[in-house]
Tab-separated table of C-alpha atoms and ligand atoms in Angstrom:
chain	number	residue	atom	x	y	z
A	1	TYR	CA	27.763	-19.144	18.604
A	2	GLY	CA	27.743	-21.942	16.999
A	3	ALA	CA	25.227	-23.908	19.054
A	4	LEU	CA	22.792	-26.799	17.607
A	5	THR	CA	19.179	-25.666	17.939
A	6	ARG	CA	17.520	-28.151	17.315
A	7	ARG	CA	13.660	-27.449	15.431
A	8	ILE	CA	10.450	-29.651	17.016
A	9	ILE	CA	7.793	-30.426	15.361
A	10	CYS	CA	4.261	-29.656	16.317
A	11	LEU	CA	1.479	-31.227	17.708
A	12	ASP	CA	-0.072	-30.940	14.249
A	13	GLY	CA	2.055	-32.757	12.794
A	14	THR	CA	3.727	-30.733	9.889
A	15	ASN	CA	4.691	-27.973	10.883
A	16	GLY	CA	8.146	-27.105	12.172
A	17	ALA	CA	9.346	-24.437	15.183
A	18	ILE	CA	12.283	-23.841	17.079
A	19	ASN	CA	10.418	-22.537	20.292
A	20	ALA	CA	6.550	-25.196	21.581
A	21	GLU	CA	5.756	-21.561	21.955
A	22	CYS	CA	4.503	-20.877	18.054
A	23	CYS	CA	2.900	-24.114	17.225
A	24	GLN	CA	-0.382	-22.709	18.073
A	25	LEU	CA	0.641	-20.155	16.224
A	26	PHE	CA	0.243	-21.518	12.747
A	27	ALA	CA	-3.749	-22.155	13.443
A	28	LEU	CA	-3.984	-18.825	14.736
A	29	ARG	CA	-2.260	-17.370	11.476
A	30	ASP	CA	-4.978	-19.934	9.541
A	31	ASP	CA	-8.102	-18.748	11.448
A	32	LEU	CA	-7.127	-14.592	10.533
A	33	GLN	CA	-6.429	-15.485	7.402
A	34	ALA	CA	-9.142	-17.262	7.101
A	35	ASN	CA	-11.335	-15.623	9.111
A	36	LEU	CA	-10.194	-12.141	8.913
A	37	PHE	CA	-8.811	-10.738	6.504
A	38	HIS	CA	-11.068	-12.734	3.913
A	39	GLY	CA	-7.916	-15.325	2.701
A	40	GLY	CA	-4.949	-12.772	3.112
A	41	LEU	CA	-6.079	-9.570	1.733
A	42	CYS	CA	-4.625	-6.296	2.474
A	43	THR	CA	-7.966	-4.935	2.630
A	44	ALA	CA	-9.408	-2.550	5.987
A	45	GLU	CA	-9.330	-5.478	8.169
A	46	ALA	CA	-5.870	-5.382	7.729
A	47	HIS	CA	-5.658	-1.581	8.411
A	48	GLU	CA	-7.450	-1.809	11.033
A	49	SER	CA	-5.627	-4.557	13.023
A	50	LEU	CA	-2.695	-2.473	12.233
A	51	ARG	CA	-3.925	1.353	13.956
A	52	LEU	CA	-5.529	-1.005	16.585
A	53	THR	CA	-1.362	-2.031	17.628
A	54	PHE	CA	-0.773	1.234	17.621
A	55	ASN	CA	-3.510	3.358	19.497
A	56	ASP	CA	-3.249	-0.223	22.592
A	57	ALA	CA	0.724	0.227	22.777
A	58	ILE	CA	1.520	3.744	22.621
A	59	ALA	CA	-0.161	4.429	25.571
A	60	ILE	CA	1.634	4.235	28.465
A	61	SER	CA	2.931	7.650	30.062
A	62	PRO	CA	6.377	7.301	32.115
A	63	ALA	CA	5.552	11.174	32.578
A	64	LEU	CA	2.766	10.357	34.331
A	65	GLU	CA	3.887	7.727	36.059
A	66	ALA	CA	7.057	10.124	38.239
A	67	GLN	CA	3.458	12.114	39.294
A	68	GLY	CA	1.936	9.092	40.600
A	69	GLU	CA	-0.374	7.998	38.348
A	70	PHE	CA	-1.364	4.928	36.542
A	71	GLY	CA	0.336	5.571	33.108
A	72	GLY	CA	-1.273	2.882	30.761
A	73	GLY	CA	0.479	-0.513	30.076
A	74	GLY	CA	1.127	0.165	26.135
A	75	ALA	CA	0.921	-3.014	24.275
A	76	ASP	CA	-1.009	-4.522	26.889
A	77	GLY	CA	-4.185	-5.286	25.320
A	78	SER	CA	-6.243	-2.888	27.422
A	79	ILE	CA	-7.582	-1.912	24.503
A	80	ALA	CA	-10.123	-4.644	24.104
A	81	LEU	CA	-9.650	-6.079	27.063
A	82	PHE	CA	-11.683	-2.079	28.304
A	83	ALA	CA	-13.394	-2.018	24.822
A	84	ASP	CA	-15.839	-0.115	26.052
A	85	ILE	CA	-13.737	2.292	27.901
A	86	GLU	CA	-11.007	2.829	25.300
A	87	THR	CA	-12.683	2.414	22.553
A	88	SER	CA	-14.983	5.743	24.123
A	89	TYR	CA	-11.642	7.791	24.013
A	90	HIS	CA	-12.516	10.166	20.778
A	91	PRO	CA	-8.478	8.819	19.121
A	92	ASN	CA	-9.944	5.215	19.450
A	93	ILE	CA	-12.462	6.240	16.952
A	94	GLY	CA	-14.716	3.258	15.432
A	95	LEU	CA	-12.242	0.995	16.569
A	96	ASP	CA	-14.604	-0.723	17.987
A	97	GLU	CA	-14.989	-2.379	14.908
A	98	ILE	CA	-11.945	-4.228	13.943
A	99	ILE	CA	-11.710	-5.487	17.588
A	100	GLN	CA	-14.979	-6.828	17.281
A	101	LEU	CA	-14.601	-8.238	14.156
A	102	GLN	CA	-11.383	-9.743	15.396
A	103	GLN	CA	-13.182	-11.198	19.158
A	104	PRO	CA	-14.567	-14.508	17.496
A	105	ILE	CA	-10.824	-15.800	16.910
A	106	LEU	CA	-9.053	-15.128	19.891
A	107	ALA	CA	-11.037	-16.738	21.665
A	108	ARG	CA	-10.481	-19.545	19.850
A	109	HIS	CA	-6.895	-19.358	20.903
A	110	ASN	CA	-4.761	-19.689	23.967
A	111	VAL	CA	-3.685	-16.319	23.452
A	112	SER	CA	-2.859	-13.339	25.492
A	113	VAL	CA	-5.268	-10.647	24.316
A	114	ALA	CA	-2.967	-8.324	23.659
A	115	ASP	CA	-0.574	-11.153	21.959
A	116	PHE	CA	-3.112	-11.048	19.692
A	117	ILE	CA	-3.146	-7.893	18.478
A	118	GLN	CA	0.029	-6.941	17.422
A	119	PHE	CA	0.121	-10.560	16.161
A	120	ALA	CA	-3.380	-10.140	14.067
A	121	ALA	CA	-0.933	-7.139	12.470
A	122	ALA	CA	1.890	-8.971	11.239
A	123	VAL	CA	-0.042	-11.293	9.683
A	124	GLY	CA	-2.571	-8.406	7.959
A	125	LEU	CA	0.314	-6.306	6.995
A	126	SER	CA	1.726	-10.069	4.957
A	127	ASN	CA	-0.546	-9.367	3.164
A	128	CYS	CA	0.114	-6.267	1.694
A	129	PRO	CA	2.751	-6.493	-0.998
A	130	GLY	CA	5.706	-4.725	0.290
A	131	ALA	CA	5.807	-5.012	4.307
A	132	PRO	CA	8.203	-5.785	5.264
A	133	GLN	CA	8.426	-9.438	7.909
A	134	LEU	CA	7.219	-8.129	11.040
A	135	THR	CA	9.459	-9.685	13.480
A	136	ALA	CA	6.230	-10.971	16.260
A	137	PHE	CA	6.497	-11.635	19.844
A	138	VAL	CA	4.767	-13.529	22.562
A	139	GLY	CA	4.359	-14.080	26.661
A	140	ARG	CA	2.819	-10.178	26.803
A	141	ALA	CA	0.890	-9.697	30.073
A	142	ASP	CA	-2.502	-8.609	29.662
A	143	ALA	CA	-4.000	-5.491	31.049
A	144	THR	CA	-5.685	-5.714	34.179
A	145	GLN	CA	-6.697	-2.060	33.736
A	146	PRO	CA	-7.664	-0.300	31.371
A	147	ALA	CA	-5.465	2.936	29.795
A	148	PRO	CA	-5.922	6.163	30.967
A	149	ASP	CA	-7.194	9.187	28.267
A	150	GLY	CA	-5.439	11.260	26.283
A	151	LEU	CA	-2.148	9.534	25.476
A	152	VAL	CA	-3.427	8.087	21.910
A	153	PRO	CA	-2.187	11.378	19.488
A	154	GLU	CA	-4.852	13.505	17.270
A	155	PRO	CA	-4.571	14.039	13.615
A	156	PHE	CA	-4.803	17.859	15.491
A	157	HIS	CA	-2.383	17.892	17.461
A	158	THR	CA	0.931	19.927	16.363
A	159	SER	CA	4.480	17.994	15.601
A	160	ASP	CA	5.877	19.402	19.426
A	161	GLN	CA	2.595	17.859	20.804
A	162	ILE	CA	3.516	13.870	18.805
A	163	PHE	CA	7.160	14.472	19.365
A	164	SER	CA	6.989	14.634	22.747
A	165	ARG	CA	4.171	12.508	23.565
A	166	LEU	CA	6.027	9.254	21.041
A	167	SER	CA	9.448	9.653	23.087
A	168	ASP	CA	7.136	9.737	27.058
A	169	ALA	CA	5.483	6.173	25.392
A	170	SER	CA	8.699	5.287	24.625
A	171	ASN	CA	11.670	5.808	26.988
A	172	GLY	CA	13.306	8.441	24.177
A	173	ALA	CA	13.107	5.021	22.100
A	174	PHE	CA	10.779	7.739	19.436
A	175	GLY	CA	13.144	10.439	18.773
A	176	VAL	CA	12.074	12.506	15.968
A	177	ILE	CA	12.670	9.990	13.490
A	178	GLN	CA	11.524	7.129	14.393
A	179	THR	CA	8.345	9.131	14.475
A	180	VAL	CA	8.589	9.924	10.394
A	181	TRP	CA	9.692	6.095	9.979
A	182	LEU	CA	6.175	4.856	12.081
A	183	LEU	CA	3.902	6.674	9.499
A	184	ALA	CA	5.283	4.325	6.852
A	185	ALA	CA	2.204	2.591	8.736
A	186	HIS	CA	0.009	5.655	6.842
A	187	THR	CA	1.140	4.374	3.553
A	188	VAL	CA	-1.907	1.175	3.897
A	189	ALA	CA	-4.354	3.099	5.294
A	190	ALA	CA	-7.347	4.875	5.649
A	191	ALA	CA	-9.705	6.985	7.104
A	192	ASN	CA	-13.371	6.620	8.616
A	193	ASP	CA	-14.122	9.217	11.089
A	194	VAL	CA	-12.686	12.471	10.061
A	195	ASP	CA	-14.225	13.446	7.593
A	196	PRO	CA	-17.396	10.837	7.967
A	197	THR	CA	-19.640	11.983	4.881
A	198	VAL	CA	-16.907	9.644	3.416
A	199	PRO	CA	-15.999	6.545	5.334
A	200	GLY	CA	-12.889	4.453	3.612
A	201	SER	CA	-10.940	7.975	2.172
A	202	PRO	CA	-6.932	6.413	1.439
A	203	LEU	CA	-4.303	8.538	3.437
A	204	ASP	CA	-2.418	7.218	-0.025
A	205	SER	CA	-3.781	6.347	-3.656
A	206	THR	CA	-2.266	2.957	-2.784
A	207	PRO	CA	-3.826	2.056	0.345
A	208	SER	CA	-3.062	-2.152	-0.035
A	209	LEU	CA	-0.102	-1.370	-1.065
A	210	PHE	CA	2.942	-1.067	1.291
A	211	ASP	CA	4.770	0.994	-1.047
A	212	THR	CA	6.303	5.005	-0.275
A	213	GLN	CA	4.007	7.006	-2.035
A	214	PHE	CA	2.247	8.222	1.188
A	215	PHE	CA	5.665	10.195	1.288
A	216	ILE	CA	5.248	11.321	-1.863
A	217	GLU	CA	1.883	11.825	-2.201
A	218	THR	CA	2.220	14.521	1.222
A	219	LEU	CA	4.780	16.795	0.136
A	220	ILE	CA	2.566	17.834	-3.095
A	221	ARG	CA	0.708	21.266	-2.252
A	222	GLY	CA	-3.542	20.076	-1.381
A	223	THR	CA	-5.734	21.895	-3.524
A	224	SER	CA	-9.690	19.649	-2.491
A	225	PHE	CA	-10.877	16.859	-0.233
A	226	PRO	CA	-12.264	13.979	-0.458
A	227	GLY	CA	-15.586	15.146	1.826
A	228	THR	CA	-16.221	18.901	3.260
A	229	GLY	CA	-13.937	20.786	3.689
A	230	GLY	CA	-13.655	22.185	7.493
A	231	ASN	CA	-13.022	19.555	9.532
A	232	GLN	CA	-10.571	18.778	12.703
A	233	GLY	CA	-7.736	16.903	12.051
A	234	GLU	CA	-7.774	17.409	8.288
A	235	VAL	CA	-6.077	19.399	5.316
A	236	LEU	CA	-6.448	19.892	1.476
A	237	SER	CA	-5.235	16.623	-0.101
A	238	ALA	CA	-3.621	16.390	-3.654
A	239	VAL	CA	-4.898	12.824	-5.352
A	240	LYS	CA	-8.623	12.893	-5.245
A	241	GLY	CA	-10.393	10.411	-3.020
A	242	THR	CA	-7.563	10.737	-1.249
A	243	LEU	CA	-7.256	12.531	2.580
A	244	ARG	CA	-4.761	14.624	4.230
A	245	LEU	CA	-4.094	14.477	7.896
A	246	GLN	CA	-3.113	17.569	9.536
A	247	SER	CA	-0.761	15.684	11.225
A	248	ASP	CA	1.438	14.313	8.190
A	249	GLN	CA	0.737	17.289	6.906
A	250	SER	CA	3.053	19.493	9.796
A	251	ILE	CA	5.376	16.638	9.886
A	252	ALA	CA	6.355	16.386	6.639
A	253	ARG	CA	7.353	19.576	6.609
A	254	ASP	CA	8.413	19.677	10.180
A	255	SER	CA	12.207	21.123	9.856
A	256	ARG	CA	13.218	18.037	11.972
A	257	THR	CA	11.776	16.112	9.976
A	258	ALA	CA	11.122	17.098	6.381
A	259	CYS	CA	14.422	15.849	5.339
A	260	GLU	CA	14.001	11.630	6.951
A	261	TRP	CA	9.956	12.473	5.368
A	262	GLN	CA	11.381	13.048	1.976
A	263	SER	CA	14.341	9.916	1.973
A	264	PHE	CA	11.372	7.875	1.908
A	265	VAL	CA	10.199	8.616	-1.804
A	266	ASN	CA	11.768	6.065	-3.613
A	267	ASN	CA	12.724	4.732	-1.028
A	268	GLN	CA	11.112	0.747	-0.660
A	269	ALA	CA	13.481	-0.604	1.187
A	270	LYS	CA	13.384	2.001	3.845
A	271	ALA	CA	10.629	2.145	4.731
A	272	GLN	CA	11.088	-1.705	4.758
A	273	THR	CA	13.797	-1.936	7.388
A	274	ALA	CA	12.553	1.301	8.595
A	275	PHE	CA	9.234	0.311	9.942
A	276	LYS	CA	10.477	-3.311	10.933
A	277	SER	CA	13.012	-1.739	13.143
A	278	VAL	CA	10.354	0.658	14.967
A	279	PHE	CA	7.371	-2.034	15.578
A	280	GLN	CA	9.108	-3.962	17.292
A	281	THR	CA	9.657	-1.479	19.837
A	282	LEU	CA	5.682	-1.105	19.602
A	283	SER	CA	4.257	-3.640	19.657
A	284	THR	CA	6.370	-4.765	23.122
A	285	LEU	CA	5.923	-1.184	24.868
A	286	GLY	CA	5.544	-1.749	28.273
A	287	GLN	CA	5.987	-5.197	28.507
A	288	ASN	CA	10.098	-6.780	29.809
A	289	LEU	CA	11.399	-8.186	26.760
A	290	GLY	CA	13.306	-10.270	28.608
A	291	HIS	CA	10.076	-12.952	29.203
A	292	LEU	CA	8.588	-12.168	25.502
A	293	VAL	CA	8.712	-15.337	22.831
A	294	ASN	CA	10.976	-13.642	19.700
A	295	LEU	CA	9.114	-16.101	17.200
A	296	GLY	CA	12.484	-15.755	14.679
A	297	LYS	CA	12.762	-16.520	10.594
A	298	ARG	CA	13.506	-20.098	12.097
A	299	ASP	CA	10.821	-20.738	14.048
A	300	ASN	CA	8.349	-21.023	10.504
A	301	VAL	CA	6.058	-19.185	11.400
A	302	ASN	CA	6.024	-17.969	7.879
A	303	PHE	CA	3.395	-15.082	7.622
A	304	HIS	CA	5.587	-13.294	4.511
A	305	ARG	CA	3.116	-13.897	1.148
A	306	TYR	CA	5.589	-11.418	-0.369
A	307	ARG	CA	9.030	-11.085	-1.812
A	308	PHE	CA	10.397	-7.148	-2.558
A	309	ARG	CA	8.722	-5.821	-5.633
A	310	HIS	CA	9.072	-2.616	-7.906
A	311	LEU	CA	6.137	-0.545	-6.920
A	312	ARG	CA	5.203	1.912	-8.432
A	313	ARG	CA	7.173	5.661	-7.421
A	314	VAL	CA	5.349	7.921	-9.416
A	315	LEU	CA	4.546	11.085	-9.848
A	316	PRO	CA	0.818	11.455	-10.846
A	317	THR	CA	1.128	13.810	-13.784
A	318	SER	CA	-2.631	14.409	-12.939
A	319	LEU	CA	-1.967	15.940	-9.946
A	320	PRO	CA	-2.873	19.986	-9.635
A	321	GLY	CA	-0.500	20.772	-7.374
A	322	SER	CA	3.242	20.253	-7.053
A	323	VAL	CA	5.903	19.382	-5.116
A	324	GLN	CA	6.573	21.179	-2.356
A	325	GLN	CA	10.154	21.508	-1.339
A	326	ALA	CA	10.847	21.036	2.646
A	327	CYS	CA	13.842	19.590	3.405
A	328	ALA	CA	16.489	21.712	3.464
A	329	GLN	CA	19.671	19.647	2.226
A	330	SER	CA	18.775	17.878	-0.859
A	331	PRO	CA	15.838	18.902	-3.723
A	332	PHE	CA	12.983	15.752	-3.955
A	333	PRO	CA	14.463	13.248	-6.354
A	334	SER	CA	12.719	13.307	-10.024
A	335	LEU	CA	10.804	10.493	-9.938
A	336	PRO	CA	8.873	8.790	-13.173
A	337	THR	CA	5.501	10.404	-13.747
A	338	ASP	CA	1.921	8.420	-14.636
A	339	PRO	CA	0.766	8.320	-18.007
A	340	GLY	CA	-2.418	7.104	-16.885
A	341	PRO	CA	-5.593	9.278	-17.142
A	342	PRO	CA	-6.018	11.487	-14.135
A	343	THR	CA	-7.972	8.948	-11.393
A	344	THR	CA	-9.968	9.780	-7.753
A	345	VAL	CA	-8.597	6.623	-5.242
A	346	ALA	CA	-11.570	4.966	-4.407
A	347	PRO	CA	-11.971	4.569	-1.171
A	348	VAL	CA	-11.901	1.789	1.312
A	349	GLU	CA	-13.896	-1.126	1.876
A	350	ALA	CA	-15.574	-1.041	5.353
A	351	ALA	CA	-14.748	-3.999	7.314
A	352	ARG	CA	-17.104	-6.921	6.783
A	353	PRO	CA	-17.619	-10.307	8.459
A	354	ALA	CA	-15.850	-12.916	6.130
B	1	LIG	FE1	-3.030	6.265	12.284
B	1	LIG	C1	-5.781	5.629	10.527
B	1	LIG	C2	-4.291	10.124	13.767
B	1	LIG	C3	-0.088	7.081	13.873
B	1	LIG	C4	-1.669	3.073	11.994
B	1	LIG	N1	-4.299	7.091	11.781
B	1	LIG	C5	-5.555	7.029	10.878
B	1	LIG	C6	-6.598	8.055	11.678
B	1	LIG	C7	-5.760	8.668	12.644
B	1	LIG	C8	-5.230	8.668	12.678
B	1	LIG	C9	-6.843	10.581	12.490
B	1	LIG	C10	-7.704	8.093	10.784
B	1	LIG	C11	-8.919	6.579	11.355
B	1	LIG	C12	-10.299	7.360	10.330
B	1	LIG	O1	-10.555	5.897	10.810
B	1	LIG	O2	-10.755	8.203	10.590
B	1	LIG	N2	-1.903	7.914	13.237
B	1	LIG	C13	-2.384	9.199	13.578
B	1	LIG	C14	-1.586	9.692	14.387
B	1	LIG	C15	-0.008	9.544	14.369
B	1	LIG	C16	-0.594	8.583	13.735
B	1	LIG	C17	-2.138	11.578	14.599
B	1	LIG	C18	0.800	10.047	15.411
B	1	LIG	C19	2.066	10.736	14.266
B	1	LIG	N3	-0.780	4.916	12.705
B	1	LIG	C20	-0.232	6.086	13.451
B	1	LIG	C21	1.087	4.763	13.608
B	1	LIG	C22	1.000	3.566	13.343
B	1	LIG	C23	-0.544	3.902	12.548
B	1	LIG	C24	2.500	4.830	14.042
B	1	LIG	C25	1.314	2.370	13.065
B	1	LIG	C26	2.231	1.788	13.740
B	1	LIG	N4	-3.220	4.501	11.413
B	1	LIG	C27	-3.274	4.052	11.288
B	1	LIG	C28	-3.408	2.955	10.421
B	1	LIG	C29	-4.523	3.376	9.866
B	1	LIG	C30	-4.382	4.278	10.368
B	1	LIG	C31	-3.464	1.774	9.921
B	1	LIG	C32	-5.804	3.494	8.370
B	1	LIG	C33	-6.767	2.595	9.527
B	1	LIG	C34	-7.816	2.362	8.613
B	1	LIG	O3	-7.659	1.947	7.608
B	1	LIG	O4	-9.062	1.927	9.156
B	2	LIG	CA1	0.077	2.559	0.212
């Protein structure tokens, strides 16, 4: 403690870092912002980059290994390195698109594919007002083989299935509570393939804000589908134009998680700390932490564009449904209602080349 840490000046002559490994990340950050995130937007490219981290990292199973089978390598880039194989797995549907958009940027920089996927998401999420500054690491080893199929949760899985899969993947680090924390990611999200007739259907009314609307809106009784009914993994949603995943609905109402879910309502600060914490675990699954360089604040790879802001936390008055109280211990907090006119949330525009 108290040791002097010297900052080095990177070869670009302007940026400083504690770890030389971090120097190249300034250029990577700028390339991502300019050529993937349209100058710094929280649009489909940022959402899909975040989803990619989960679908890459969660594909690891100590339980399979215990049976003598290969269980996947976690956050090892396998989803992009073996894209032909892994994007054909059902729960990874649609991810070929973001992998392709990221590819030319990846090719210009000297980082592992595993590092690239996690770093791109950290930069992308920084474009979403309200988001925490995620901790980035470099030094991950890349996959040498694809993850097996069957390890990424599906929206039609029961909460039991999802809880046990996440616990297995993380050696118990993701309990039922941390699973709720991870789902804060669905505040900046849309579904393209659950109902292909309405691609880009947001999972909450504010898909470009990292706020707590997702936790509020999923607790309201659903009354309509954004498109057609009868899709596997979809249930009725409350806010017109949004899509509700069956898995989000179940976890929001499960007796083991309902109070934790409700605790995020109107608690922006908690959503930030909780997601930051679980993302750190998620983004390093299967990797040896001792080999990774942590890009802390002091490395000054400042990819945090927004400070904490007061974000809209409202119960839209235009809702046809009402709150479904699922937490037995404490009542749903009282929130201001939205005075605005009844709205339909617009779809998130499809990802496209910059
Ligand atoms: Fe998620 C989206 C599922 C978790 C992130 N997801 C999504 C979807 C689905 C899901 C189905 C839609 C897709 C399409 O496109 O269609 N998830 C899911 C499940 C789970 C999850 C089942 C378990 C519970 N996620 C998760 C996590 C994360 C995520 C953990 C992170 C971290 N997701 C996400 C995002 C999105 C999604 C970001 C959006 C994308 C877009 O927008 O595109
Ligand atoms: Ca949101």
